[in-house]
PDB file of C-alpha atoms and ligand atoms in Angstrom:
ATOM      1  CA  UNK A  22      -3.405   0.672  18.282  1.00 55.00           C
ATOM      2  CA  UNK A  23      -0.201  -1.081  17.021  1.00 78.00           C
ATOM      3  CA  UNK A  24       3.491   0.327  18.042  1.00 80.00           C
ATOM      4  CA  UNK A  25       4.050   1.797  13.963  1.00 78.00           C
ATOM      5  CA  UNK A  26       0.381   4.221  13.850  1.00 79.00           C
ATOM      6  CA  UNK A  27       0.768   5.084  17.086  1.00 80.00           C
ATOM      7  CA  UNK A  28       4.659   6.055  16.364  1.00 77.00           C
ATOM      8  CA  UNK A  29       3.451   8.076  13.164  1.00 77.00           C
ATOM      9  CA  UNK A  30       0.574   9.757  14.815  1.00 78.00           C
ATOM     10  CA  UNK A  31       2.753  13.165  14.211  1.00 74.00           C
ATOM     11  CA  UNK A  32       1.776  13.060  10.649  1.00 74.00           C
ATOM     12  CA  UNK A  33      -1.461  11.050  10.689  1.00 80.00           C
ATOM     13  CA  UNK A  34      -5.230  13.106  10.288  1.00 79.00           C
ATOM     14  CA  UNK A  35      -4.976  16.771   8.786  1.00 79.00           C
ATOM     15  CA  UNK A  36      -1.369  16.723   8.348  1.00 78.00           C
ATOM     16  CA  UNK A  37      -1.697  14.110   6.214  1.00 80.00           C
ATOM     17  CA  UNK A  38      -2.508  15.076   2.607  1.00 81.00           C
ATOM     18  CA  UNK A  39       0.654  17.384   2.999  1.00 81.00           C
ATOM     19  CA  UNK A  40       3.691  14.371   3.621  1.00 80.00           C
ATOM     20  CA  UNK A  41       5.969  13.407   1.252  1.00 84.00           C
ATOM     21  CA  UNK A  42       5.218  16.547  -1.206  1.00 84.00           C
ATOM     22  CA  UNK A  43       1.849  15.707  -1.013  1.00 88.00           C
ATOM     23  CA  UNK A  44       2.063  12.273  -2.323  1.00 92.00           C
ATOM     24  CA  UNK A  45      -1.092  10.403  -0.811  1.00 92.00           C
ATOM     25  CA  UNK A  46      -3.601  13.606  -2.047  1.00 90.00           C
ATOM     26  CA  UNK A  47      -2.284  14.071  -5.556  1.00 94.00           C
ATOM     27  CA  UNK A  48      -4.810  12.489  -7.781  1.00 95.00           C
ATOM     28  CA  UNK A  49      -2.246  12.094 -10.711  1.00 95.00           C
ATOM     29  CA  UNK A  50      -0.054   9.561  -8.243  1.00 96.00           C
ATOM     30  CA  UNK A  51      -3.459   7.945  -7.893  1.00 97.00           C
ATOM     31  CA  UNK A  52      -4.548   8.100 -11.408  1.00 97.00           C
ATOM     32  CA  UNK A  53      -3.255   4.586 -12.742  1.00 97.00           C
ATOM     33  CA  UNK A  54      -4.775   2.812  -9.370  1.00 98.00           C
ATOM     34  CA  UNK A  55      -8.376   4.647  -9.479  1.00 98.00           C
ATOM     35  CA  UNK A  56      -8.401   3.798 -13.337  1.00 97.00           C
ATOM     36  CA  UNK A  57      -8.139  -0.195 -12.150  1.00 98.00           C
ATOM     37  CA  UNK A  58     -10.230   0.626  -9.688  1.00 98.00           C
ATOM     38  CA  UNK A  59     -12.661   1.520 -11.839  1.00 98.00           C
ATOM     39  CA  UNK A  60     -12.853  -1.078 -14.617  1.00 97.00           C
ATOM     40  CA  UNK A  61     -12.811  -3.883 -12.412  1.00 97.00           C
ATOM     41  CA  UNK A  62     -15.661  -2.376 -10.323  1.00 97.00           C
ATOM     42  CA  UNK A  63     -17.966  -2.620 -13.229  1.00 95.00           C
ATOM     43  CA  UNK A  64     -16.232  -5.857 -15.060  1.00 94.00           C
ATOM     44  CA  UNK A  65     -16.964  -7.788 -11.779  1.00 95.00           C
ATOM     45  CA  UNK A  66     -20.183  -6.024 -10.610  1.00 94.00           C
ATOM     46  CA  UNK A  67     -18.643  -4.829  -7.231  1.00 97.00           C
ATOM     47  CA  UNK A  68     -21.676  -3.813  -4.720  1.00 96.00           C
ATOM     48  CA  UNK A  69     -19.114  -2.915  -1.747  1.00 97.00           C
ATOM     49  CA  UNK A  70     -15.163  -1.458  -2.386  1.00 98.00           C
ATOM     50  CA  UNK A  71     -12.968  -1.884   0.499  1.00 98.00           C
ATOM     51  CA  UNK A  72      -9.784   0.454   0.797  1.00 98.00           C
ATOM     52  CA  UNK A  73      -7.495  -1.218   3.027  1.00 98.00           C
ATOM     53  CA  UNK A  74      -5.786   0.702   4.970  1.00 97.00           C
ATOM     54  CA  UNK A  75      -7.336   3.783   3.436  1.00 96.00           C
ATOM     55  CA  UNK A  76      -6.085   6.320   5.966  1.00 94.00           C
ATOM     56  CA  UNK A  77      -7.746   9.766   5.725  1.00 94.00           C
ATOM     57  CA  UNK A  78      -9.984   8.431   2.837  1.00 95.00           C
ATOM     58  CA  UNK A  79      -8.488  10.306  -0.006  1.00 94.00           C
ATOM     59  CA  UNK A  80      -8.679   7.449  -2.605  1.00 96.00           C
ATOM     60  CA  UNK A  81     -12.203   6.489  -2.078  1.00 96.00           C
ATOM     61  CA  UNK A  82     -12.718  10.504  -2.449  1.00 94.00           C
ATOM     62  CA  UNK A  83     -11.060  10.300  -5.858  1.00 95.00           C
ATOM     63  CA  UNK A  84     -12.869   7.317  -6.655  1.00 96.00           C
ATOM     64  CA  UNK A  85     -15.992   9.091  -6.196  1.00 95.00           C
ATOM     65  CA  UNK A  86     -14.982  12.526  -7.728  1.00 94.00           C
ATOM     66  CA  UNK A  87     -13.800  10.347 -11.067  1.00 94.00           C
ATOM     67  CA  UNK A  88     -16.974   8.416 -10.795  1.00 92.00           C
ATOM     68  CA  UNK A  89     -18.068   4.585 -10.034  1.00 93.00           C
ATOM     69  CA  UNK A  90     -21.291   3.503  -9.712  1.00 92.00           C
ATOM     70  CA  UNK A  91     -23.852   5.163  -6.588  1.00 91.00           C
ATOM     71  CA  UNK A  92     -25.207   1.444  -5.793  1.00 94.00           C
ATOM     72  CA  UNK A  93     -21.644   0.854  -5.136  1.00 96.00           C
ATOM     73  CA  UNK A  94     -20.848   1.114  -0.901  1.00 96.00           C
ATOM     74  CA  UNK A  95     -17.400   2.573   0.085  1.00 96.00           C
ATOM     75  CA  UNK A  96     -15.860   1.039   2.992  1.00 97.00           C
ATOM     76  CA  UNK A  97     -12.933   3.128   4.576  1.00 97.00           C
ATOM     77  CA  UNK A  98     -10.832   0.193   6.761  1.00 97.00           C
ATOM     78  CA  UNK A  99      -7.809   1.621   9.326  1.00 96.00           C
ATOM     79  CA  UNK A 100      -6.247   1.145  12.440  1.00 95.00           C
ATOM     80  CA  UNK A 101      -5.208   4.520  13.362  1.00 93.00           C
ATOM     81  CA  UNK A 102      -8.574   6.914  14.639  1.00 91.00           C
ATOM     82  CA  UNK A 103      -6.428  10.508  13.979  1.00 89.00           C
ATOM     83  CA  UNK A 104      -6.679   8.973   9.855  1.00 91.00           C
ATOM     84  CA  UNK A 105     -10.095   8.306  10.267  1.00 93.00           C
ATOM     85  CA  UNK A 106     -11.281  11.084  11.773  1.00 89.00           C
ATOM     86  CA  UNK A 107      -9.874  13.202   9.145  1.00 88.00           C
ATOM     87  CA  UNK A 108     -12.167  11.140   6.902  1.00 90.00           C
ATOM     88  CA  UNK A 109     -15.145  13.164   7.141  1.00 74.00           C
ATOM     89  CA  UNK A 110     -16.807  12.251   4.059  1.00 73.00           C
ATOM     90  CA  UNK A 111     -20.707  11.062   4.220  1.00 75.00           C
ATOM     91  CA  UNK A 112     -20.737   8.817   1.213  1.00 86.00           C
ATOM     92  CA  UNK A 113     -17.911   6.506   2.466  1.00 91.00           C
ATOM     93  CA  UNK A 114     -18.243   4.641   6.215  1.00 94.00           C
ATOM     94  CA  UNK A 115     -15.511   3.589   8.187  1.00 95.00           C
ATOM     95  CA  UNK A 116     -14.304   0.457   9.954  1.00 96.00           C
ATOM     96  CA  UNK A 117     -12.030   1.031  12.849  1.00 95.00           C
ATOM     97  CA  UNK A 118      -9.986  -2.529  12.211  1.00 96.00           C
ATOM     98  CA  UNK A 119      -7.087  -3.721  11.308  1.00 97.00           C
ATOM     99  CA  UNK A 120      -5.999  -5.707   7.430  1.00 97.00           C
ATOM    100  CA  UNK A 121      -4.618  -8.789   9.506  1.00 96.00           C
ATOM    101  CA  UNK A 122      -7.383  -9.378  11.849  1.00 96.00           C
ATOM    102  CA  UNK A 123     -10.868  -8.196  10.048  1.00 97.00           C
ATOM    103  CA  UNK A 124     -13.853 -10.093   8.916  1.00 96.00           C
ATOM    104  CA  UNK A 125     -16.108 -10.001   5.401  1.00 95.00           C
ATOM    105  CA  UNK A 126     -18.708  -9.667   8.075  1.00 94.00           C
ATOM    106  CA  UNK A 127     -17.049  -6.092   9.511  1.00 93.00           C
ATOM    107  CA  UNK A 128     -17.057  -4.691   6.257  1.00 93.00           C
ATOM    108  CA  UNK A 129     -20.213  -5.385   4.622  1.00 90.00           C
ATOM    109  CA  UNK A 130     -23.039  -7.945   3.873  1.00 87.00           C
ATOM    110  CA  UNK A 131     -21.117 -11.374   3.579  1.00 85.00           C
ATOM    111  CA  UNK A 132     -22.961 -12.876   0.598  1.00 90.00           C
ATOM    112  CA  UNK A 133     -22.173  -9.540  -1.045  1.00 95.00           C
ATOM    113  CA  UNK A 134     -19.299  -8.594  -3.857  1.00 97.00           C
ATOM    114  CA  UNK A 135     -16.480  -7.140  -2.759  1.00 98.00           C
ATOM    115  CA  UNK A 136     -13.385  -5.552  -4.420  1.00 98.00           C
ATOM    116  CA  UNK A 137     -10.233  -4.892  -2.080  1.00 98.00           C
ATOM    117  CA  UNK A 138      -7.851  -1.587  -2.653  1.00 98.00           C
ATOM    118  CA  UNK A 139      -5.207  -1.176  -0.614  1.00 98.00           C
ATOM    119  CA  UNK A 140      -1.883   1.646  -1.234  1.00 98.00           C
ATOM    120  CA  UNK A 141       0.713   1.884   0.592  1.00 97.00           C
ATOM    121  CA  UNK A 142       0.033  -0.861   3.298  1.00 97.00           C
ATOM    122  CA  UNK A 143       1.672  -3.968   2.779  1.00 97.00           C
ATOM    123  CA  UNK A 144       5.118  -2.977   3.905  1.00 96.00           C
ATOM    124  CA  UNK A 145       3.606  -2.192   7.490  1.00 95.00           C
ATOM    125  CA  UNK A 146       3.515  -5.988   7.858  1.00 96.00           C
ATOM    126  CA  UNK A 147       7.110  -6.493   8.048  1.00 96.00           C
ATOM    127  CA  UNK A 148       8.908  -9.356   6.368  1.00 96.00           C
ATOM    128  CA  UNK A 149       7.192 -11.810   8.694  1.00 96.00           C
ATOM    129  CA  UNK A 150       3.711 -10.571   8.704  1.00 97.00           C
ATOM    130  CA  UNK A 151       3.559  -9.879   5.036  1.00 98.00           C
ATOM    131  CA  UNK A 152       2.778 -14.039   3.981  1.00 98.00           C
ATOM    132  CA  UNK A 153       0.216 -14.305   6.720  1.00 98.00           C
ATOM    133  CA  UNK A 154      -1.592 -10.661   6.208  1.00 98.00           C
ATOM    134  CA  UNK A 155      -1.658 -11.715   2.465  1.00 98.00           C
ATOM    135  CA  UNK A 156      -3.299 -15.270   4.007  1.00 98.00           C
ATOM    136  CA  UNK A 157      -6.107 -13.525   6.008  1.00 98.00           C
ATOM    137  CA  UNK A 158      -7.080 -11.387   3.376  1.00 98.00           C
ATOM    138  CA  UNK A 159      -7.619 -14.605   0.742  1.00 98.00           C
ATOM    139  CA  UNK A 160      -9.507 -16.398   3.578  1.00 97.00           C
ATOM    140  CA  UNK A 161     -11.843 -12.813   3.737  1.00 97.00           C
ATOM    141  CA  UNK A 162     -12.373 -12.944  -0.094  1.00 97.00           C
ATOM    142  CA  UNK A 163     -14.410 -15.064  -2.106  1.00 95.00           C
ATOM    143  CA  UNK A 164     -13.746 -16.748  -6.161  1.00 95.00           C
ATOM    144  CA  UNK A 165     -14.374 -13.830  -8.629  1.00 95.00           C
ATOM    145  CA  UNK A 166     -13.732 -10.817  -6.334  1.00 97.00           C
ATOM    146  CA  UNK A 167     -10.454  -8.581  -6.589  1.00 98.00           C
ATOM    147  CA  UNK A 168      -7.994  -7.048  -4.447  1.00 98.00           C
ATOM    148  CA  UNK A 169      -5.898  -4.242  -6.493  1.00 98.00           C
ATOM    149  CA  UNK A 170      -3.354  -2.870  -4.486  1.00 98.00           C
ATOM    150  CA  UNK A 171      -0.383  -0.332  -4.960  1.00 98.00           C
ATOM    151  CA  UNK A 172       2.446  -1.658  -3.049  1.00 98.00           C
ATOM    152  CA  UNK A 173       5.901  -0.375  -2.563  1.00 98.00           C
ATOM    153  CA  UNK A 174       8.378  -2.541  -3.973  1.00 98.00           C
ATOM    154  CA  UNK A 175      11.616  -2.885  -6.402  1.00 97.00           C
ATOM    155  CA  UNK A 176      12.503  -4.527  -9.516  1.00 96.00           C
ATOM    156  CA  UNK A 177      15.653  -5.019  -8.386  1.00 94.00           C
ATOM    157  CA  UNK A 178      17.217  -7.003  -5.362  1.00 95.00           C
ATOM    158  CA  UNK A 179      19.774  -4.373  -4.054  1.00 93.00           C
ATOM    159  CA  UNK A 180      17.376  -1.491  -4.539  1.00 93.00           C
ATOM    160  CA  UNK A 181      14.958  -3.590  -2.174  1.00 95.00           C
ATOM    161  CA  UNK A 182      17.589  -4.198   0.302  1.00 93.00           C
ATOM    162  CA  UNK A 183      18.728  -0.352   0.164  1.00 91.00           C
ATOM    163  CA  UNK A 184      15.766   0.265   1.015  1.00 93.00           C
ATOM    164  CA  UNK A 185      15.183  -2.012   3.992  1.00 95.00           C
ATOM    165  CA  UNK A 186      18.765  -1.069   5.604  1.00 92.00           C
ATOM    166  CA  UNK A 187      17.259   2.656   5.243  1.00 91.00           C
ATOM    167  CA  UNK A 188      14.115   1.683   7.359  1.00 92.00           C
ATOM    168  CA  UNK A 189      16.248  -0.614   9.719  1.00 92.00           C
ATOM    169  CA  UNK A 190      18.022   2.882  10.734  1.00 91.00           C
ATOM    170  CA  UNK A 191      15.272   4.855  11.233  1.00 91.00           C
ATOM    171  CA  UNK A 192      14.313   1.309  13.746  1.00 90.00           C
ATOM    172  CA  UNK A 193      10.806   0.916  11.995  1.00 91.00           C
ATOM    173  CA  UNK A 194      10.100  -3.122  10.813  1.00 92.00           C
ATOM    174  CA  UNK A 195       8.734  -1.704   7.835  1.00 95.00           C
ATOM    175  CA  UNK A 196      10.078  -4.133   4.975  1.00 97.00           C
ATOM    176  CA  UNK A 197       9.862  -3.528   0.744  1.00 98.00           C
ATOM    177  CA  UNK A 198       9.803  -6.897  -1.266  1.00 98.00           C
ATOM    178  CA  UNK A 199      11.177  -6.875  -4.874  1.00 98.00           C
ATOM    179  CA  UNK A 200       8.259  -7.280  -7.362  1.00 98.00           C
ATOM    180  CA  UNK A 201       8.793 -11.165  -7.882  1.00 98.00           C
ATOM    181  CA  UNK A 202       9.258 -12.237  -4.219  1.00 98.00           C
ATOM    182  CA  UNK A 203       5.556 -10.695  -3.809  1.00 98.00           C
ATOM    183  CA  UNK A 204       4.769 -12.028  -6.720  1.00 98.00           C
ATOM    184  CA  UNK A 205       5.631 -15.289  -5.578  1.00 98.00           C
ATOM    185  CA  UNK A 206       4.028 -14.776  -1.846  1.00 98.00           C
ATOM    186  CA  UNK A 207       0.688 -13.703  -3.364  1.00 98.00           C
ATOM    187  CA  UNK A 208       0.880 -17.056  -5.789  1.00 98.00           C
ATOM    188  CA  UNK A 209       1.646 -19.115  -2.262  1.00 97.00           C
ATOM    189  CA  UNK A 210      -1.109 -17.494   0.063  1.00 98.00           C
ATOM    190  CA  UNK A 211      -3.952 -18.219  -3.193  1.00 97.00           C
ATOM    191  CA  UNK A 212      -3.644 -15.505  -5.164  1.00 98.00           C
ATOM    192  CA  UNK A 213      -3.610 -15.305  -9.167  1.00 98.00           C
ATOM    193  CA  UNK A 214      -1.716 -12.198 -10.036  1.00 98.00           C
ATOM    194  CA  UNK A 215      -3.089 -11.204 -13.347  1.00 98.00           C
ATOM    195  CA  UNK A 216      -1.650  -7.661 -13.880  1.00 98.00           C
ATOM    196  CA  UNK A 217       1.206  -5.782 -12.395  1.00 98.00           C
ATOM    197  CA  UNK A 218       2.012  -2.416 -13.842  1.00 97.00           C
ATOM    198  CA  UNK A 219       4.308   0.707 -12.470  1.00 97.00           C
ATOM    199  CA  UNK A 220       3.083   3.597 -10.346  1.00 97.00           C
ATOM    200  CA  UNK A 221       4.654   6.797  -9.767  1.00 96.00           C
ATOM    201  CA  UNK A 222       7.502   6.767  -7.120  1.00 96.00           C
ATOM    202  CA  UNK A 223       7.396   8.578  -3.615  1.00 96.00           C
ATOM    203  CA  UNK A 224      10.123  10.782  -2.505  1.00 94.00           C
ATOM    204  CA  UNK A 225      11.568  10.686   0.552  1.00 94.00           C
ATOM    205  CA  UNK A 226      13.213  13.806   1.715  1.00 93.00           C
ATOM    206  CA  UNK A 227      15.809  14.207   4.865  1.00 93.00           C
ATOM    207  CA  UNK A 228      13.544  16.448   6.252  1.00 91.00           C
ATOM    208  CA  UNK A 229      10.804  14.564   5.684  1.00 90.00           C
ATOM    209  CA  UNK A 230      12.195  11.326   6.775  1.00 91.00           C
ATOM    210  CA  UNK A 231      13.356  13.319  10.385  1.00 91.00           C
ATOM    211  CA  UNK A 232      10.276  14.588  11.028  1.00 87.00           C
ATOM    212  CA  UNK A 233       7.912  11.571  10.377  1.00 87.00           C
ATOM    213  CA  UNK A 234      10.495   9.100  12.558  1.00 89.00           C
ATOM    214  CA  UNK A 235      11.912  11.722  14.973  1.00 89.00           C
ATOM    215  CA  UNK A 236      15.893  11.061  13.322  1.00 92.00           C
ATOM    216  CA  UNK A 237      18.744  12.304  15.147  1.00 93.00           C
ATOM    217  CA  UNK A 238      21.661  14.151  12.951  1.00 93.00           C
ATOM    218  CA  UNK A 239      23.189  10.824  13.197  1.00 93.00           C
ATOM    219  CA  UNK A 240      20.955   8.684  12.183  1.00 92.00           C
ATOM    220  CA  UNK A 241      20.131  11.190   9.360  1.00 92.00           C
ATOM    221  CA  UNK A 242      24.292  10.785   8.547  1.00 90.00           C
ATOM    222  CA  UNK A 243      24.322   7.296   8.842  1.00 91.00           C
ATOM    223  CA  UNK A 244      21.362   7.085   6.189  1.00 91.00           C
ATOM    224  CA  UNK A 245      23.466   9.363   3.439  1.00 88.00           C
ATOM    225  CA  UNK A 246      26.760   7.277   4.209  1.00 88.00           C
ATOM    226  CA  UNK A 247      24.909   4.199   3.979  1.00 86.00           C
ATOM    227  CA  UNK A 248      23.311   4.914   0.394  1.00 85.00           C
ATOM    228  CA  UNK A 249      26.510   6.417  -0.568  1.00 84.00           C
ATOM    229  CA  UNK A 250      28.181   3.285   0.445  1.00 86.00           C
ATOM    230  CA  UNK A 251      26.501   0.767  -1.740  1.00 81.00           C
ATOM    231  CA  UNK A 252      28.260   0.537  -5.394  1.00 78.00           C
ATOM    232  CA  UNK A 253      24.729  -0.353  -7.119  1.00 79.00           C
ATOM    233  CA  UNK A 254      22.570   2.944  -5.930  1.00 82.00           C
ATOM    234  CA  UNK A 255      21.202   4.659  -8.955  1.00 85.00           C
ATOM    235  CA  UNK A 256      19.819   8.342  -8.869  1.00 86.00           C
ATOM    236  CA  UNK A 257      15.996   7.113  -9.398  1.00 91.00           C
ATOM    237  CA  UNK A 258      16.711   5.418  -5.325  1.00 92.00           C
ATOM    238  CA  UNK A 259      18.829   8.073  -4.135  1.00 92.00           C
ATOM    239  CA  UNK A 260      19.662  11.633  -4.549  1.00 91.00           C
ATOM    240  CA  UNK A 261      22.310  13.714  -2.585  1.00 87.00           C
ATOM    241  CA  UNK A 262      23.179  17.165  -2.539  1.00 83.00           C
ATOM    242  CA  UNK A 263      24.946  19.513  -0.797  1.00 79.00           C
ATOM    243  CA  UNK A 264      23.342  19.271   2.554  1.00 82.00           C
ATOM    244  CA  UNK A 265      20.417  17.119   1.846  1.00 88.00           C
ATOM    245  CA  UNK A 266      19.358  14.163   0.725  1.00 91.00           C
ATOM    246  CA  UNK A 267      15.814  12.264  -1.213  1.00 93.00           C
ATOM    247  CA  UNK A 268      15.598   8.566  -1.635  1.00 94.00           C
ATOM    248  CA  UNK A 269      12.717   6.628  -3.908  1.00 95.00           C
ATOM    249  CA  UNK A 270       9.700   4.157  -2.834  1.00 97.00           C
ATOM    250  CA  UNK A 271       8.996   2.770  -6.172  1.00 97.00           C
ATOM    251  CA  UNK A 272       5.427   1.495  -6.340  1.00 98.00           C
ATOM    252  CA  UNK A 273       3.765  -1.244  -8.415  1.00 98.00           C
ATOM    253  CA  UNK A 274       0.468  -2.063  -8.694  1.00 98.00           C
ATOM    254  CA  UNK A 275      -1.174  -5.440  -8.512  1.00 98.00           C
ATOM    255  CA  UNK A 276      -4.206  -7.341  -9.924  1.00 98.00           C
ATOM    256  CA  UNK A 277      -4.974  -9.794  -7.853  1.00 98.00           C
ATOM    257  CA  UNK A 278      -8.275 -12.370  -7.515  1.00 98.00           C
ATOM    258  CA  UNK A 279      -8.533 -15.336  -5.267  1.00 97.00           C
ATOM    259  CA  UNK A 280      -7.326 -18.529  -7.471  1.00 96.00           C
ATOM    260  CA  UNK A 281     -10.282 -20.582  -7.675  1.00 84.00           C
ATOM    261  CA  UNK A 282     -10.020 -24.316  -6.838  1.00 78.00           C
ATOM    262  CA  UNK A 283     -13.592 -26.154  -6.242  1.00 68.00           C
ATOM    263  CA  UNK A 284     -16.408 -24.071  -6.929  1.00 55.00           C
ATOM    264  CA  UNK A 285     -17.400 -24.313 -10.288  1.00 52.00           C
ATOM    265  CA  UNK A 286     -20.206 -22.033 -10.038  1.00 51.00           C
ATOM    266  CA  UNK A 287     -18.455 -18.487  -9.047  1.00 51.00           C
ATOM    267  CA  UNK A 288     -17.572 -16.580 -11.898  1.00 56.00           C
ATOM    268  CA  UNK A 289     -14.094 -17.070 -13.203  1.00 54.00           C
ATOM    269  CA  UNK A 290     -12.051 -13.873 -14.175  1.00 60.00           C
ATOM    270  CA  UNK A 291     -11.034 -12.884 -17.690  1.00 57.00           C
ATOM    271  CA  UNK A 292      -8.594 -10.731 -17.698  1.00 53.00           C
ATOM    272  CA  UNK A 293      -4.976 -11.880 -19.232  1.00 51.00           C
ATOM    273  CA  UNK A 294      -2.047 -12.522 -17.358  1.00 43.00           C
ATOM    274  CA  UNK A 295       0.728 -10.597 -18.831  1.00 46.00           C
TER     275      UNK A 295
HETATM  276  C1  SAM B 248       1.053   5.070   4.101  1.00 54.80           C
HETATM  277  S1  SAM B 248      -0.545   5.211   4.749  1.00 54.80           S
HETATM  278  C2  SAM B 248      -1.551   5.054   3.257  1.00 54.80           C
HETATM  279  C3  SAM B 248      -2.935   5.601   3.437  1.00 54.80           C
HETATM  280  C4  SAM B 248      -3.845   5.425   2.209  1.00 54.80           C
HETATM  281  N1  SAM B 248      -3.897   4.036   1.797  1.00 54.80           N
HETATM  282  C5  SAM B 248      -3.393   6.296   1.050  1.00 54.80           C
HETATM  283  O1  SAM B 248      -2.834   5.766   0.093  1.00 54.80           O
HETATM  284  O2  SAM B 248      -3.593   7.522   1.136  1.00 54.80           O
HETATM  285  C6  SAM B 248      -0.787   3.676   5.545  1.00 54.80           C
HETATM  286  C7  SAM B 248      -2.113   3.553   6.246  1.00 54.80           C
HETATM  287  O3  SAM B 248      -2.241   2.209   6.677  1.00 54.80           O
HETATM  288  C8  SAM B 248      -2.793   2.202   7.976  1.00 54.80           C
HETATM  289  N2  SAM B 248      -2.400   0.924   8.586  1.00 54.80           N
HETATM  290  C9  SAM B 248      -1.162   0.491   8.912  1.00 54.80           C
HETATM  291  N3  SAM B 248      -1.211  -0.745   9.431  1.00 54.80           N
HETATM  292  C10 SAM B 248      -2.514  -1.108   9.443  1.00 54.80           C
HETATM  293  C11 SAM B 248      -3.219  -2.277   9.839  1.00 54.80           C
HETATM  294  N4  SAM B 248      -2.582  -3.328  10.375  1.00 54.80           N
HETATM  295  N5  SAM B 248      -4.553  -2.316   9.687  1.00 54.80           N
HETATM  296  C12 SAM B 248      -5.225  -1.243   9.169  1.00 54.80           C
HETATM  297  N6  SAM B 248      -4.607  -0.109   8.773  1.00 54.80           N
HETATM  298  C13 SAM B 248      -3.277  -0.046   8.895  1.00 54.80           C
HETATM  299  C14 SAM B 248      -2.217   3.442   8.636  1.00 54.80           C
HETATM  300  O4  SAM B 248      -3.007   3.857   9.721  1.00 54.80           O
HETATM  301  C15 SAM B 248      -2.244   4.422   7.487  1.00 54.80           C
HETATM  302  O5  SAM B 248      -3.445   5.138   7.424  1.00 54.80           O
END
């Protein structure tokens, strides 16, 4: 298991659904991303979703509760075993793996149709992993599938960089990307980014924040002073009270399908690029 799960086992499995006010279990955050989900399923006759990184399962739950089609296999992929334990549910399978490293072949018939989801997973890769992760997963995916994902990032440069002095205190390689750098690494690794639209933000609460990456009272300090510090900060990144604090993920989510070079044959996507 790599150093990051293993670091946030704390919070991993049943205590899960409960982090961050309950973020990752609330279907309205998931809403907008099940709604893709769900019209690209059927406009590209999808026989096997993938959630990447789909933790304790909750999205491929939602998926099911909100409905997609029975013929339709739901493939739970994650690194950590205390997530996928927690993800009891018979109508989905799991695949103890990890985004960088799997094969097409772990995750379903080969020759089959598949449509990658993925929330909240990208930034685990770290500025240096997050052009080759993107890389593996194009090599995995075949002309006319999708991968929709919901990735934190930032419209704006110093929000971004906020953001990744925040999660170089709390000494986790976790890295955000503004919206057009990603744009511009999915467009480099073979990607065609047709859609990109907002998603609801995540807060981040001291307490939260302490618990999740065992924070001393200094750390926690130098995390308020460090916000406080930067002349740009705007109350949707970072809130301060009396005695506590919340910062903001923002989230975006992207449509994504392999850009097609040789193989006239494969269906070609038609949605518009905004
Ligand atoms: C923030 S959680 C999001 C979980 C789920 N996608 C959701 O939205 O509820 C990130 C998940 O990614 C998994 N993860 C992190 N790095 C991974 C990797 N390299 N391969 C597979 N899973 C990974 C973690 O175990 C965790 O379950």
């Amino acid at each position: 298991m790599n150093e990051q799960i293993k670091r946030e086992e704390s919070v991993h499995g049943k205590h899960w659904s409960k982090l961050h006010g309950g973020y990752f279990s609330e279907p309205m955050v998931a809403y907008p991303l099940i709604r893709k989900v769900q019209m690209i399923a059927g406009k590209s006759e999808a026989d096997t979703i993938i959630d990447l990184g789909g933790g304790t399962g909750s999205l491929l739950s939602l998926l099911l509760a909100e409905g997609i089609d029975r013929n339709i296999s739901l493939v739970n992929l994650d690194a950590s075993d205390t997530q996928l334990e927690a993800a009891t549910r018979s109508e989905t399978s799991c695949v103890r793996g990890s985004v960088d490293s799997f094969s097409r072949h772990d995750v379903g018939a080969e020759d089959g149709n598949f449509l990658f989801m993925m929330r909240s997973v990208l930034h685990y890769f770290g500025e240096d992993g997050l052009r080759p992760m993107l890389r593996h997963l194009r090599t995995q995916t075949q002309p006319g599938e999708y991968f929709v994902h919901q990735t934190a990032s930032f419209r704006h440069q110093h929000d971004a960089d906020c953001m990744n002095e925040l999660y170089q205190i709390m000494r986790t390689p976790k890295w955000y990307p503004t919206v057009d750098f990603l744009c511009e690494c999915l467009k480099d690794e073979g990607w065609q980014v047709l859609e990109v639209l907002p998603g609801l933000p995540l807060p981040l609460t001291k307490e939260e924040l302490r618990r999740r990456y065992d924070l001393s009272p200094a750390e926690l300090l130098r995390i308020s002073d460090q916000f406080l510090s930067h002349p740009l900060v705007s109350e949707d990144l970072f809130k301060k009270t009396d005695d506590d604090f919340c910062a903001f993920l923002h989230y975006w989510i992207y449509i994504c399908t392999p850009v097609i070079t040789d193989k006239p044959n494969k269906k070609k996507p038609e949605m518009t690029v905004k």
